[in-house]
């Protein structure tokens, strides 16, 4: 059990690393669970007690009845998705009343953001989730966004929506040559209806976090390589999905996180969904095998995920960007039947060896992976509860990762279910105590 009072869980690759499973597992030991960036583009899967649940907006910790959940100010909130997710929880018998709070500073995703997402994708697509995320953040930074705190003054809300709809209609007609059927009255009415339903949860969330005396788990969405500043720009999401997003996403000073423990979640291989450079992508049989065994289809969009070997150059970069204290490696079981496993230890571009992750995506696109080949373990890791139960070659693989990236792998996940994990006690970071 992690004893640190503040734990940050971040995706260390291109998203879908298994954060949902890990956060669900670790939430047991925390009493406040915070999502602070992104929106319903996220899809965090939890498989527990024979049920599968995919959370998009809600912090995964909400599934534990002792946990209070926070949707912090850095998120963009789609009220329809919020309503769907909460209704779904109710149907499953999970009560959330009194233990879910939403920041009054959070921006709202409106239907016109989703329309623009679709049009931008048609114009010059990067393969977004079409959840309106990019346009919602675009409006926020262009100072055209609408926050939950704006819903109090209904007249003003209507005029803000009307202004935005007129702007989007103009864009549709003049730039995209499409007629839009957006109706500002209907949009305002529907969002007000949903807001009224959840209004009692809307509050100063930063204050709840900063005044909380107990333990807090911060749940990152997406992953470091999708971070708008640190990722493979422009093939990224529109928020800071690395540790950089913590401060603005919660409304708290970086000092608040100085005593937090930062853990990165990474798959034992790599996946990416949507466009963009991916040096270790496998386009043939091996990629298909990873996809089949790993069930690599998007949790939000159902799209097949692109699959490839573990990119240690990118992972070491993620360790550095986030100041990770340790890593959790998931989906180790997916590699159980591979005779050989490759890991990328450098890139090569036009005869030159590159050891660090480049900023330029066009350079990254031209990079070829330099691989080291490790022998596969060809036996089951699924269900192992103790390092001594792991095949020696699987342990060698983990040690190789640790040596390369310079931080310990403190936990392994060997299956999608809540109980399929093990701690690697011999590699625990000294600042963490476990029981
Ligand atoms: P997230 O976005 O990081 O929460 O990850 P997703 O939920 O989108 O995708 C991870 C997928 O892998 C889900 O289908 C999980 O159920 C599954 N999963 C998580 N950990 C493991 C694991 O250790 N082994 C296997 N085989 N599947 C896993
Ligand atoms: P979780 O939290 C994987 C990807 C999209 C696209 C890019 C931009 O489940 O790990 P967006 O809709 O955000 O504007 O799309 O980012 N993307 C994700 N990929 N996991 C996610 O979230 C993602 N959220 C967005 O596929 O390439
Ligand atoms: Mg996901």
CSV table of C-alpha atoms and ligand atoms in Angstrom, one decimal:
chain,number,residue,atom,x,y,z
A,1,UNK,CA,0.0,0.0,0.0
A,2,UNK,CA,1.4,3.4,-0.9
A,3,UNK,CA,1.5,5.6,2.2
A,4,UNK,CA,2.3,8.9,0.5
A,5,UNK,CA,-0.5,11.4,1.1
A,6,UNK,CA,-0.4,12.7,-2.5
A,7,UNK,CA,-0.1,10.4,-5.4
A,8,UNK,CA,0.0,11.5,-9.1
A,9,UNK,CA,-0.7,8.8,-11.7
A,10,UNK,CA,0.2,9.8,-15.3
A,11,UNK,CA,0.2,8.2,-18.7
A,12,UNK,CA,3.9,7.8,-19.7
A,13,UNK,CA,3.2,7.0,-23.4
A,14,UNK,CA,0.4,7.9,-25.9
A,15,UNK,CA,-2.5,7.2,-23.6
A,16,UNK,CA,-4.4,4.0,-22.9
A,17,UNK,CA,-1.6,2.7,-20.7
A,18,UNK,CA,-4.0,1.1,-18.3
A,19,UNK,CA,-4.3,4.1,-16.0
A,20,UNK,CA,-8.0,3.3,-15.2
A,21,UNK,CA,-7.1,-0.1,-13.9
A,22,UNK,CA,-4.2,1.2,-11.8
A,23,UNK,CA,-6.1,4.2,-10.4
A,24,UNK,CA,-9.0,2.0,-9.4
A,25,UNK,CA,-6.6,-0.4,-7.7
A,26,UNK,CA,-4.7,2.3,-5.8
A,27,UNK,CA,-7.8,4.4,-4.9
A,28,UNK,CA,-8.5,1.9,-2.2
A,29,UNK,CA,-5.9,3.8,-0.1
A,30,UNK,CA,-7.0,7.4,-0.9
A,31,UNK,CA,-10.0,9.4,0.0
A,32,UNK,CA,-9.9,12.2,-2.6
A,33,UNK,CA,-9.7,11.4,-6.3
A,34,UNK,CA,-9.0,14.3,-8.8
A,35,UNK,CA,-9.3,14.5,-12.6
A,36,UNK,CA,-7.7,17.8,-13.6
A,37,UNK,CA,-7.3,17.9,-17.5
A,38,UNK,CA,-8.9,16.6,-20.6
A,39,UNK,CA,-12.5,15.6,-20.9
A,40,UNK,CA,-14.5,12.8,-22.3
A,41,UNK,CA,-11.8,12.0,-24.8
A,42,UNK,CA,-10.4,9.8,-22.0
A,43,UNK,CA,-11.6,6.2,-21.6
A,44,UNK,CA,-10.4,4.6,-18.4
A,45,UNK,CA,-11.3,0.9,-18.1
A,46,UNK,CA,-12.0,-0.8,-14.8
A,47,UNK,CA,-12.8,-4.5,-14.7
A,48,UNK,CA,-13.8,-5.5,-11.2
A,49,UNK,CA,-16.2,-8.0,-9.6
A,50,UNK,CA,-17.1,-9.4,-13.1
A,51,UNK,CA,-18.1,-6.0,-14.4
A,52,UNK,CA,-16.5,-3.8,-17.0
A,53,UNK,CA,-16.8,0.0,-16.7
A,54,UNK,CA,-15.3,2.7,-18.9
A,55,UNK,CA,-15.1,6.1,-17.3
A,56,UNK,CA,-14.7,9.2,-19.5
A,57,UNK,CA,-15.2,12.2,-17.4
A,58,UNK,CA,-15.5,11.0,-13.8
A,59,UNK,CA,-12.4,10.3,-11.7
A,60,UNK,CA,-12.0,6.5,-11.6
A,61,UNK,CA,-11.8,6.6,-7.8
A,62,UNK,CA,-15.5,7.4,-7.6
A,63,UNK,CA,-16.2,3.7,-7.9
A,64,UNK,CA,-15.0,3.3,-4.3
A,65,UNK,CA,-17.7,4.4,-1.8
A,66,UNK,CA,-15.2,6.0,0.6
A,67,UNK,CA,-13.7,8.2,-2.1
A,68,UNK,CA,-14.8,11.8,-2.9
A,69,UNK,CA,-14.3,12.7,-6.6
A,70,UNK,CA,-13.3,16.0,-8.1
A,71,UNK,CA,-13.7,17.3,-11.6
A,72,UNK,CA,-11.2,20.1,-11.4
A,73,UNK,CA,-10.9,23.4,-13.3
A,74,UNK,CA,-8.6,22.2,-16.0
A,75,UNK,CA,-11.1,19.8,-17.4
A,76,UNK,CA,-13.6,20.5,-20.2
A,77,UNK,CA,-17.0,19.2,-19.1
A,78,UNK,CA,-19.5,17.8,-21.5
A,79,UNK,CA,-22.7,17.9,-19.5
A,80,UNK,CA,-24.4,15.2,-21.7
A,81,UNK,CA,-21.5,12.8,-21.0
A,82,UNK,CA,-21.6,13.7,-17.3
A,83,UNK,CA,-25.3,12.9,-17.2
A,84,UNK,CA,-24.8,9.6,-19.1
A,85,UNK,CA,-22.0,8.5,-16.8
A,86,UNK,CA,-23.8,9.4,-13.6
A,87,UNK,CA,-27.0,7.7,-14.8
A,88,UNK,CA,-25.0,4.6,-15.7
A,89,UNK,CA,-23.4,4.6,-12.2
A,90,UNK,CA,-26.8,4.9,-10.6
A,91,UNK,CA,-28.0,1.9,-12.7
A,92,UNK,CA,-25.1,-0.1,-11.5
A,93,UNK,CA,-26.0,0.8,-7.9
A,94,UNK,CA,-23.1,3.1,-7.3
A,95,UNK,CA,-24.3,6.1,-5.3
A,96,UNK,CA,-22.2,9.3,-5.7
A,97,UNK,CA,-24.4,11.9,-4.0
A,98,UNK,CA,-22.4,14.0,-1.6
A,99,UNK,CA,-19.1,12.8,-2.9
A,100,UNK,CA,-18.7,14.4,-6.3
A,101,UNK,CA,-17.7,18.0,-6.8
A,102,UNK,CA,-17.2,19.9,-10.1
A,103,UNK,CA,-15.1,23.1,-10.4
A,104,UNK,CA,-17.1,26.2,-11.1
A,105,UNK,CA,-14.1,27.3,-13.2
A,106,UNK,CA,-14.3,24.3,-15.5
A,107,UNK,CA,-15.2,25.1,-19.1
A,108,UNK,CA,-18.2,23.4,-20.8
A,109,UNK,CA,-18.1,21.5,-24.0
A,110,UNK,CA,-21.0,22.5,-26.2
A,111,UNK,CA,-22.5,20.9,-29.4
A,112,UNK,CA,-20.8,23.6,-31.5
A,113,UNK,CA,-17.4,22.5,-30.2
A,114,UNK,CA,-18.2,18.9,-31.4
A,115,UNK,CA,-19.3,20.3,-34.7
A,116,UNK,CA,-16.1,22.2,-35.1
A,117,UNK,CA,-14.0,19.2,-34.1
A,118,UNK,CA,-15.7,17.3,-36.9
A,119,UNK,CA,-15.1,20.1,-39.4
A,120,UNK,CA,-11.4,20.6,-38.4
A,121,UNK,CA,-10.9,16.8,-38.8
A,122,UNK,CA,-12.4,16.9,-42.2
A,123,UNK,CA,-10.2,19.8,-43.2
A,124,UNK,CA,-6.9,18.6,-41.8
A,125,UNK,CA,-7.4,15.6,-39.5
A,126,UNK,CA,-5.1,14.4,-36.8
A,127,UNK,CA,-7.5,11.6,-35.7
A,128,UNK,CA,-9.2,13.2,-32.7
A,129,UNK,CA,-11.8,11.5,-30.6
A,130,UNK,CA,-14.4,14.0,-32.0
A,131,UNK,CA,-15.5,14.8,-28.4
A,132,UNK,CA,-15.1,18.6,-29.0
A,133,UNK,CA,-12.0,18.8,-26.8
A,134,UNK,CA,-9.7,20.8,-29.1
A,135,UNK,CA,-12.4,23.5,-29.9
A,136,UNK,CA,-13.4,23.7,-26.2
A,137,UNK,CA,-9.8,24.5,-25.2
A,138,UNK,CA,-9.5,26.8,-28.2
A,139,UNK,CA,-12.5,28.8,-27.1
A,140,UNK,CA,-11.1,28.9,-23.5
A,141,UNK,CA,-7.8,30.4,-24.7
A,142,UNK,CA,-9.5,32.7,-27.1
A,143,UNK,CA,-11.6,33.9,-24.2
A,144,UNK,CA,-14.9,32.8,-25.8
A,145,UNK,CA,-15.3,29.8,-23.5
A,146,UNK,CA,-18.3,29.4,-21.1
A,147,UNK,CA,-17.6,28.1,-17.6
A,148,UNK,CA,-19.9,26.5,-15.1
A,149,UNK,CA,-19.9,29.6,-13.1
A,150,UNK,CA,-21.5,31.4,-16.0
A,151,UNK,CA,-24.6,29.2,-15.7
A,152,UNK,CA,-25.8,31.2,-12.6
A,153,UNK,CA,-26.8,34.1,-14.8
A,154,UNK,CA,-29.2,32.5,-17.3
A,155,UNK,CA,-29.7,35.6,-19.4
A,156,UNK,CA,-26.0,36.2,-19.8
A,157,UNK,CA,-25.5,32.5,-20.5
A,158,UNK,CA,-28.0,32.7,-23.3
A,159,UNK,CA,-26.3,35.7,-24.9
A,160,UNK,CA,-22.9,34.0,-24.6
A,161,UNK,CA,-24.2,30.9,-26.3
A,162,UNK,CA,-25.9,33.0,-29.0
A,163,UNK,CA,-22.7,34.9,-29.7
A,164,UNK,CA,-20.7,31.6,-30.0
A,165,UNK,CA,-23.3,30.0,-32.2
A,166,UNK,CA,-23.3,33.0,-34.5
A,167,UNK,CA,-19.5,32.8,-34.6
A,168,UNK,CA,-19.5,29.1,-35.4
A,169,UNK,CA,-22.2,29.5,-38.0
A,170,UNK,CA,-20.1,32.1,-39.7
A,171,UNK,CA,-17.1,29.8,-39.7
A,172,UNK,CA,-19.2,26.9,-41.0
A,173,UNK,CA,-20.6,28.8,-43.9
A,174,UNK,CA,-17.6,31.0,-44.8
A,175,UNK,CA,-14.7,28.7,-44.2
A,176,UNK,CA,-16.1,25.2,-44.4
A,177,UNK,CA,-19.0,26.0,-46.9
A,178,UNK,CA,-21.5,24.0,-44.7
A,179,UNK,CA,-24.8,25.1,-43.3
A,180,UNK,CA,-25.1,24.5,-39.6
A,181,UNK,CA,-28.4,23.9,-37.8
A,182,UNK,CA,-27.2,25.0,-34.4
A,183,UNK,CA,-30.0,26.5,-32.4
A,184,UNK,CA,-28.8,28.7,-29.5
A,185,UNK,CA,-32.1,28.5,-27.6
A,186,UNK,CA,-32.2,24.7,-27.7
A,187,UNK,CA,-28.5,24.5,-26.8
A,188,UNK,CA,-28.9,26.8,-23.8
A,189,UNK,CA,-32.1,25.1,-22.6
A,190,UNK,CA,-30.6,21.6,-22.7
A,191,UNK,CA,-27.4,22.6,-21.0
A,192,UNK,CA,-29.3,24.5,-18.4
A,193,UNK,CA,-31.5,21.5,-17.8
A,194,UNK,CA,-28.5,19.3,-17.2
A,195,UNK,CA,-26.7,22.0,-15.1
A,196,UNK,CA,-29.7,22.4,-12.8
A,197,UNK,CA,-29.6,18.6,-12.2
A,198,UNK,CA,-26.0,18.8,-11.0
A,199,UNK,CA,-25.8,22.4,-9.8
A,200,UNK,CA,-25.4,21.3,-6.2
A,201,UNK,CA,-22.0,19.7,-7.1
A,202,UNK,CA,-20.6,22.8,-8.7
A,203,UNK,CA,-18.3,24.6,-6.3
A,204,UNK,CA,-14.8,26.0,-5.7
A,205,UNK,CA,-13.0,22.6,-6.2
A,206,UNK,CA,-9.5,24.1,-5.7
A,207,UNK,CA,-10.4,24.9,-2.2
A,208,UNK,CA,-11.7,21.4,-1.5
A,209,UNK,CA,-8.4,20.0,-2.7
A,210,UNK,CA,-6.2,22.5,-0.9
A,211,UNK,CA,-8.0,22.2,2.4
A,212,UNK,CA,-8.3,18.4,2.3
A,213,UNK,CA,-6.5,16.9,5.3
A,214,UNK,CA,-6.4,13.3,4.0
A,215,UNK,CA,-4.9,11.6,1.1
A,216,UNK,CA,-5.3,12.6,-2.6
A,217,UNK,CA,-4.9,10.7,-5.8
A,218,UNK,CA,-4.5,12.8,-9.0
A,219,UNK,CA,-5.5,10.9,-12.1
A,220,UNK,CA,-4.0,12.1,-15.4
A,221,UNK,CA,-5.7,11.4,-18.6
A,222,UNK,CA,-4.1,10.8,-22.0
A,223,UNK,CA,-0.4,10.5,-21.8
A,224,UNK,CA,2.9,12.5,-21.8
A,225,UNK,CA,3.4,12.0,-25.6
A,226,UNK,CA,0.0,13.6,-26.2
A,227,UNK,CA,0.7,16.7,-24.0
A,228,UNK,CA,0.1,19.8,-26.0
A,229,UNK,CA,3.6,21.2,-25.2
A,230,UNK,CA,5.7,18.2,-24.5
A,231,UNK,CA,4.1,15.6,-26.9
A,232,UNK,CA,4.3,15.0,-30.6
A,233,UNK,CA,2.8,18.3,-31.6
A,234,UNK,CA,0.6,18.8,-33.5
A,235,UNK,CA,-0.5,15.2,-33.1
A,236,UNK,CA,-1.5,15.7,-29.5
A,237,UNK,CA,-4.5,16.5,-27.4
A,238,UNK,CA,-5.2,20.1,-26.4
A,239,UNK,CA,-4.3,20.0,-22.7
A,240,UNK,CA,-1.2,19.4,-20.6
A,241,UNK,CA,-1.5,15.7,-20.1
A,242,UNK,CA,2.0,15.4,-18.5
A,243,UNK,CA,2.7,16.6,-14.9
A,244,UNK,CA,2.7,20.1,-16.4
A,245,UNK,CA,-1.1,20.2,-16.2
A,246,UNK,CA,-1.3,19.6,-12.5
A,247,UNK,CA,-1.0,23.1,-11.3
A,248,UNK,CA,-3.2,24.9,-13.8
A,249,UNK,CA,-5.6,21.9,-13.9
A,250,UNK,CA,-6.3,22.1,-10.1
A,251,UNK,CA,-5.7,25.8,-9.6
A,252,UNK,CA,-3.0,25.1,-7.0
A,253,UNK,CA,0.6,26.3,-6.9
A,254,UNK,CA,3.3,23.9,-8.0
A,255,UNK,CA,4.5,24.0,-4.4
A,256,UNK,CA,1.4,22.0,-3.4
A,257,UNK,CA,2.7,19.0,-5.3
A,258,UNK,CA,6.3,19.2,-4.0
A,259,UNK,CA,5.6,16.3,-1.5
A,260,UNK,CA,3.7,14.2,-4.0
A,261,UNK,CA,4.8,10.9,-5.4
A,262,UNK,CA,4.7,10.7,-9.2
A,263,UNK,CA,4.1,7.4,-10.9
A,264,UNK,CA,4.0,6.8,-14.6
A,265,UNK,CA,2.0,4.1,-16.2
A,266,UNK,CA,3.4,2.4,-19.3
A,267,UNK,CA,2.5,-0.6,-21.3
A,268,UNK,CA,5.2,-3.3,-21.8
A,269,UNK,CA,5.0,-2.3,-25.5
A,270,UNK,CA,3.6,0.8,-27.2
A,271,UNK,CA,0.2,1.8,-28.7
A,272,UNK,CA,-1.1,5.0,-30.2
A,273,UNK,CA,-4.6,5.8,-31.5
A,274,UNK,CA,-5.0,8.5,-34.1
A,275,UNK,CA,-2.4,10.1,-36.4
A,276,UNK,CA,1.2,11.1,-35.7
A,277,UNK,CA,4.7,9.8,-35.7
A,278,UNK,CA,5.3,6.5,-33.9
A,279,UNK,CA,8.8,5.2,-34.6
A,280,UNK,CA,8.3,1.7,-33.2
A,281,UNK,CA,5.0,1.0,-34.9
A,282,UNK,CA,4.7,-2.5,-36.3
A,283,UNK,CA,2.5,-2.6,-39.4
A,284,UNK,CA,2.7,-6.4,-40.1
A,285,UNK,CA,1.9,-9.6,-38.3
A,286,UNK,CA,3.7,-8.7,-35.1
A,287,UNK,CA,1.6,-5.5,-34.7
A,288,UNK,CA,-1.6,-7.5,-35.4
A,289,UNK,CA,-0.6,-10.1,-32.8
A,290,UNK,CA,0.0,-7.3,-30.2
A,291,UNK,CA,-3.4,-5.8,-31.1
A,292,UNK,CA,-5.2,-9.2,-31.0
A,293,UNK,CA,-3.7,-10.4,-27.7
A,294,UNK,CA,-3.8,-7.0,-26.1
A,295,UNK,CA,-7.4,-6.2,-27.3
A,296,UNK,CA,-6.1,-2.9,-28.6
A,297,UNK,CA,-9.2,-1.1,-29.6
A,298,UNK,CA,-10.0,2.4,-28.3
A,299,UNK,CA,-12.0,2.6,-25.1
A,300,UNK,CA,-13.7,5.8,-26.3
A,301,UNK,CA,-14.0,5.4,-30.1
A,302,UNK,CA,-13.5,1.7,-30.7
A,303,UNK,CA,-10.8,2.5,-33.3
A,304,UNK,CA,-8.0,-0.1,-33.7
A,305,UNK,CA,-4.9,1.1,-31.8
A,306,UNK,CA,-1.6,1.2,-33.7
A,307,UNK,CA,0.8,-1.2,-31.9
A,308,UNK,CA,4.6,-1.4,-31.7
A,309,UNK,CA,7.5,-2.4,-29.5
A,310,UNK,CA,8.4,-0.5,-26.3
A,311,UNK,CA,10.1,2.8,-27.1
A,312,UNK,CA,12.5,3.4,-24.3
A,313,UNK,CA,13.8,6.7,-25.7
A,314,UNK,CA,10.2,8.1,-25.4
A,315,UNK,CA,9.7,6.4,-22.0
A,316,UNK,CA,12.9,7.9,-20.6
A,317,UNK,CA,11.8,11.3,-21.9
A,318,UNK,CA,8.5,10.8,-20.1
A,319,UNK,CA,10.3,10.0,-16.9
A,320,UNK,CA,12.3,13.2,-17.2
A,321,UNK,CA,9.4,15.5,-18.2
A,322,UNK,CA,7.2,14.3,-15.3
A,323,UNK,CA,10.0,13.8,-12.7
A,324,UNK,CA,8.7,10.3,-12.2
A,325,UNK,CA,9.6,8.5,-9.0
A,326,UNK,CA,8.7,5.2,-10.5
A,327,UNK,CA,6.9,3.3,-13.2
A,328,UNK,CA,4.0,0.8,-13.3
A,329,UNK,CA,4.3,-1.5,-16.3
A,330,UNK,CA,1.0,-2.9,-17.5
A,331,UNK,CA,0.0,-5.6,-20.0
A,332,UNK,CA,3.2,-7.6,-19.4
A,333,UNK,CA,1.0,-10.7,-20.0
A,334,UNK,CA,0.5,-9.6,-23.7
A,335,UNK,CA,4.1,-10.4,-24.4
A,336,UNK,CA,4.0,-13.9,-22.9
A,337,UNK,CA,3.9,-15.7,-26.2
A,338,UNK,CA,6.6,-13.7,-28.1
A,339,UNK,CA,9.8,-15.6,-28.8
A,340,UNK,CA,11.8,-12.4,-29.1
A,341,UNK,CA,11.0,-8.9,-27.8
A,342,UNK,CA,12.5,-5.8,-29.2
A,343,UNK,CA,13.0,-2.5,-27.3
A,344,UNK,CA,14.0,0.7,-29.0
A,345,UNK,CA,17.1,2.2,-27.4
A,346,UNK,CA,17.9,5.0,-29.8
A,347,UNK,CA,16.7,6.4,-33.1
A,348,UNK,CA,18.6,6.7,-36.4
A,349,UNK,CA,18.0,9.5,-38.8
A,350,UNK,CA,19.9,9.9,-42.0
A,351,UNK,CA,22.9,8.1,-40.7
A,352,UNK,CA,22.9,9.9,-37.3
A,353,UNK,CA,22.1,8.3,-34.0
A,354,UNK,CA,19.7,10.2,-31.8
A,355,UNK,CA,19.4,9.4,-28.1
A,356,UNK,CA,16.9,12.0,-27.0
A,357,UNK,CA,13.3,12.6,-28.0
A,358,UNK,CA,13.2,15.3,-30.6
A,359,UNK,CA,10.7,18.2,-30.6
A,360,UNK,CA,10.2,18.2,-34.3
A,361,UNK,CA,7.6,15.8,-35.5
A,362,UNK,CA,9.0,15.8,-39.0
A,363,UNK,CA,12.3,14.7,-37.6
A,364,UNK,CA,10.6,12.0,-35.5
A,365,UNK,CA,8.8,10.8,-38.6
A,366,UNK,CA,12.1,10.2,-40.3
A,367,UNK,CA,13.6,8.4,-37.3
A,368,UNK,CA,14.1,4.7,-37.5
A,369,UNK,CA,14.2,2.7,-34.3
A,370,UNK,CA,17.5,1.2,-33.1
A,371,UNK,CA,16.5,-2.0,-31.4
A,372,UNK,CA,18.0,-4.4,-28.9
A,373,UNK,CA,16.4,-7.8,-29.0
A,374,UNK,CA,15.7,-9.7,-25.7
A,375,UNK,CA,14.6,-13.3,-25.5
A,376,UNK,CA,10.9,-13.8,-24.7
A,377,UNK,CA,9.9,-15.8,-21.6
A,378,UNK,CA,7.3,-18.0,-23.4
A,379,UNK,CA,5.4,-18.7,-20.2
A,380,UNK,CA,2.5,-17.2,-18.3
A,381,UNK,CA,2.9,-14.1,-16.2
A,382,UNK,CA,-0.9,-13.7,-15.7
A,383,UNK,CA,-1.9,-13.9,-12.1
A,384,UNK,CA,1.6,-13.9,-10.7
A,385,UNK,CA,1.4,-12.3,-7.2
A,386,UNK,CA,5.0,-12.3,-6.3
A,387,UNK,CA,8.2,-11.5,-8.2
A,388,UNK,CA,9.5,-15.1,-7.5
A,389,UNK,CA,6.6,-16.4,-9.6
A,390,UNK,CA,7.8,-14.4,-12.6
A,391,UNK,CA,9.8,-16.1,-15.4
A,392,UNK,CA,13.4,-15.0,-15.1
A,393,UNK,CA,13.4,-13.5,-18.6
A,394,UNK,CA,10.4,-11.4,-17.7
A,395,UNK,CA,12.3,-10.0,-14.7
A,396,UNK,CA,15.3,-9.4,-17.0
A,397,UNK,CA,13.0,-7.4,-19.3
A,398,UNK,CA,11.8,-5.2,-16.4
A,399,UNK,CA,15.4,-4.7,-15.2
A,400,UNK,CA,16.4,-3.6,-18.7
A,401,UNK,CA,13.7,-1.0,-18.6
A,402,UNK,CA,14.7,0.2,-15.2
A,403,UNK,CA,18.4,0.5,-16.1
A,404,UNK,CA,17.5,2.4,-19.3
A,405,UNK,CA,15.1,4.9,-17.9
A,406,UNK,CA,16.7,5.3,-14.4
A,407,UNK,CA,13.7,4.8,-12.2
A,408,UNK,CA,12.3,1.6,-10.6
A,409,UNK,CA,9.4,-0.3,-11.9
A,410,UNK,CA,7.4,-0.6,-8.7
A,411,UNK,CA,4.4,-2.6,-9.9
A,412,UNK,CA,3.4,-4.9,-12.7
A,413,UNK,CA,0.0,-5.5,-14.2
A,414,UNK,CA,-0.5,-8.9,-15.7
A,415,UNK,CA,-4.2,-8.8,-16.7
A,416,UNK,CA,-7.1,-6.5,-17.1
A,417,UNK,CA,-8.8,-7.5,-13.8
A,418,UNK,CA,-8.4,-5.5,-10.6
A,419,UNK,CA,-6.6,-8.3,-8.8
A,420,UNK,CA,-4.1,-9.0,-11.6
A,421,UNK,CA,-1.1,-7.1,-10.4
A,422,UNK,CA,2.0,-7.5,-8.3
A,423,UNK,CA,4.4,-5.3,-6.4
A,424,UNK,CA,8.1,-5.6,-7.2
A,425,UNK,CA,9.2,-5.1,-3.6
A,426,UNK,CA,12.9,-5.5,-4.4
A,427,UNK,CA,12.8,-2.3,-6.5
A,428,UNK,CA,10.8,-0.1,-4.3
A,429,UNK,CA,11.7,3.5,-4.3
A,430,UNK,CA,13.1,4.5,-0.9
A,431,UNK,CA,10.7,7.3,-0.2
A,432,UNK,CA,7.7,5.0,-0.3
A,433,UNK,CA,6.6,2.6,2.4
A,434,UNK,CA,4.5,-0.4,1.6
A,435,UNK,CA,2.7,-2.8,3.8
B,1,LIG,P1,-6.4,4.1,-19.8
B,1,LIG,O1,-7.0,5.0,-20.8
B,1,LIG,O2,-4.9,4.3,-19.6
B,1,LIG,O3,-7.2,3.9,-18.6
B,1,LIG,O4,-6.4,2.6,-20.6
B,1,LIG,P2,-7.6,2.0,-21.3
B,1,LIG,O5,-8.6,1.6,-20.4
B,1,LIG,O6,-8.1,2.9,-22.4
B,1,LIG,O7,-7.0,0.8,-22.1
B,1,LIG,C1,-6.3,-0.2,-21.4
B,1,LIG,C2,-6.9,-1.6,-21.8
B,1,LIG,O8,-6.0,-2.6,-21.3
B,1,LIG,C3,-8.2,-1.8,-21.1
B,1,LIG,O9,-9.0,-2.6,-22.0
B,1,LIG,C4,-7.9,-2.6,-19.8
B,1,LIG,O10,-8.9,-3.4,-19.4
B,1,LIG,C5,-6.7,-3.4,-20.3
B,1,LIG,N1,-5.7,-3.7,-19.3
B,1,LIG,C6,-5.2,-2.9,-18.3
B,1,LIG,N2,-4.1,-3.5,-17.7
B,1,LIG,C7,-4.0,-4.7,-18.3
B,1,LIG,C8,-3.0,-5.8,-18.2
B,1,LIG,O11,-2.1,-5.8,-17.4
B,1,LIG,N3,-3.1,-6.8,-19.1
B,1,LIG,C9,-4.1,-6.9,-20.0
B,1,LIG,N4,-4.1,-8.0,-20.8
B,1,LIG,N5,-5.0,-5.9,-20.2
B,1,LIG,C10,-4.9,-4.8,-19.4
B,2,LIG,P1,-6.9,8.1,-22.2
B,2,LIG,O1,-7.1,9.0,-21.0
B,2,LIG,C1,-5.4,7.6,-26.2
B,2,LIG,C2,-5.7,11.1,-28.9
B,2,LIG,C3,-6.6,11.0,-30.0
B,2,LIG,C4,-5.9,11.9,-31.0
B,2,LIG,C5,-5.4,13.0,-30.1
B,2,LIG,C6,-6.2,14.3,-30.1
B,2,LIG,O2,-8.0,7.1,-22.3
B,2,LIG,O3,-5.5,7.5,-22.2
B,2,LIG,P2,-8.6,14.8,-28.9
B,2,LIG,O4,-9.9,14.2,-29.0
B,2,LIG,O5,-8.0,14.8,-27.5
B,2,LIG,O6,-8.5,16.2,-29.5
B,2,LIG,O7,-7.6,13.9,-29.8
B,2,LIG,O8,-5.3,12.4,-28.8
B,2,LIG,N1,-6.3,10.8,-27.5
B,2,LIG,C7,-6.1,9.7,-26.8
B,2,LIG,N2,-5.4,8.6,-27.1
B,2,LIG,N3,-6.0,7.7,-25.0
B,2,LIG,C8,-6.6,8.8,-24.7
B,2,LIG,O9,-7.1,9.1,-23.4
B,2,LIG,C9,-6.8,9.9,-25.6
B,2,LIG,N4,-7.4,11.1,-25.6
B,2,LIG,C10,-7.1,11.6,-26.8
B,2,LIG,O10,-6.8,9.7,-30.5
B,2,LIG,O11,-4.8,11.2,-31.6
B,3,LIG,MG1,-8.0,5.0,-22.6
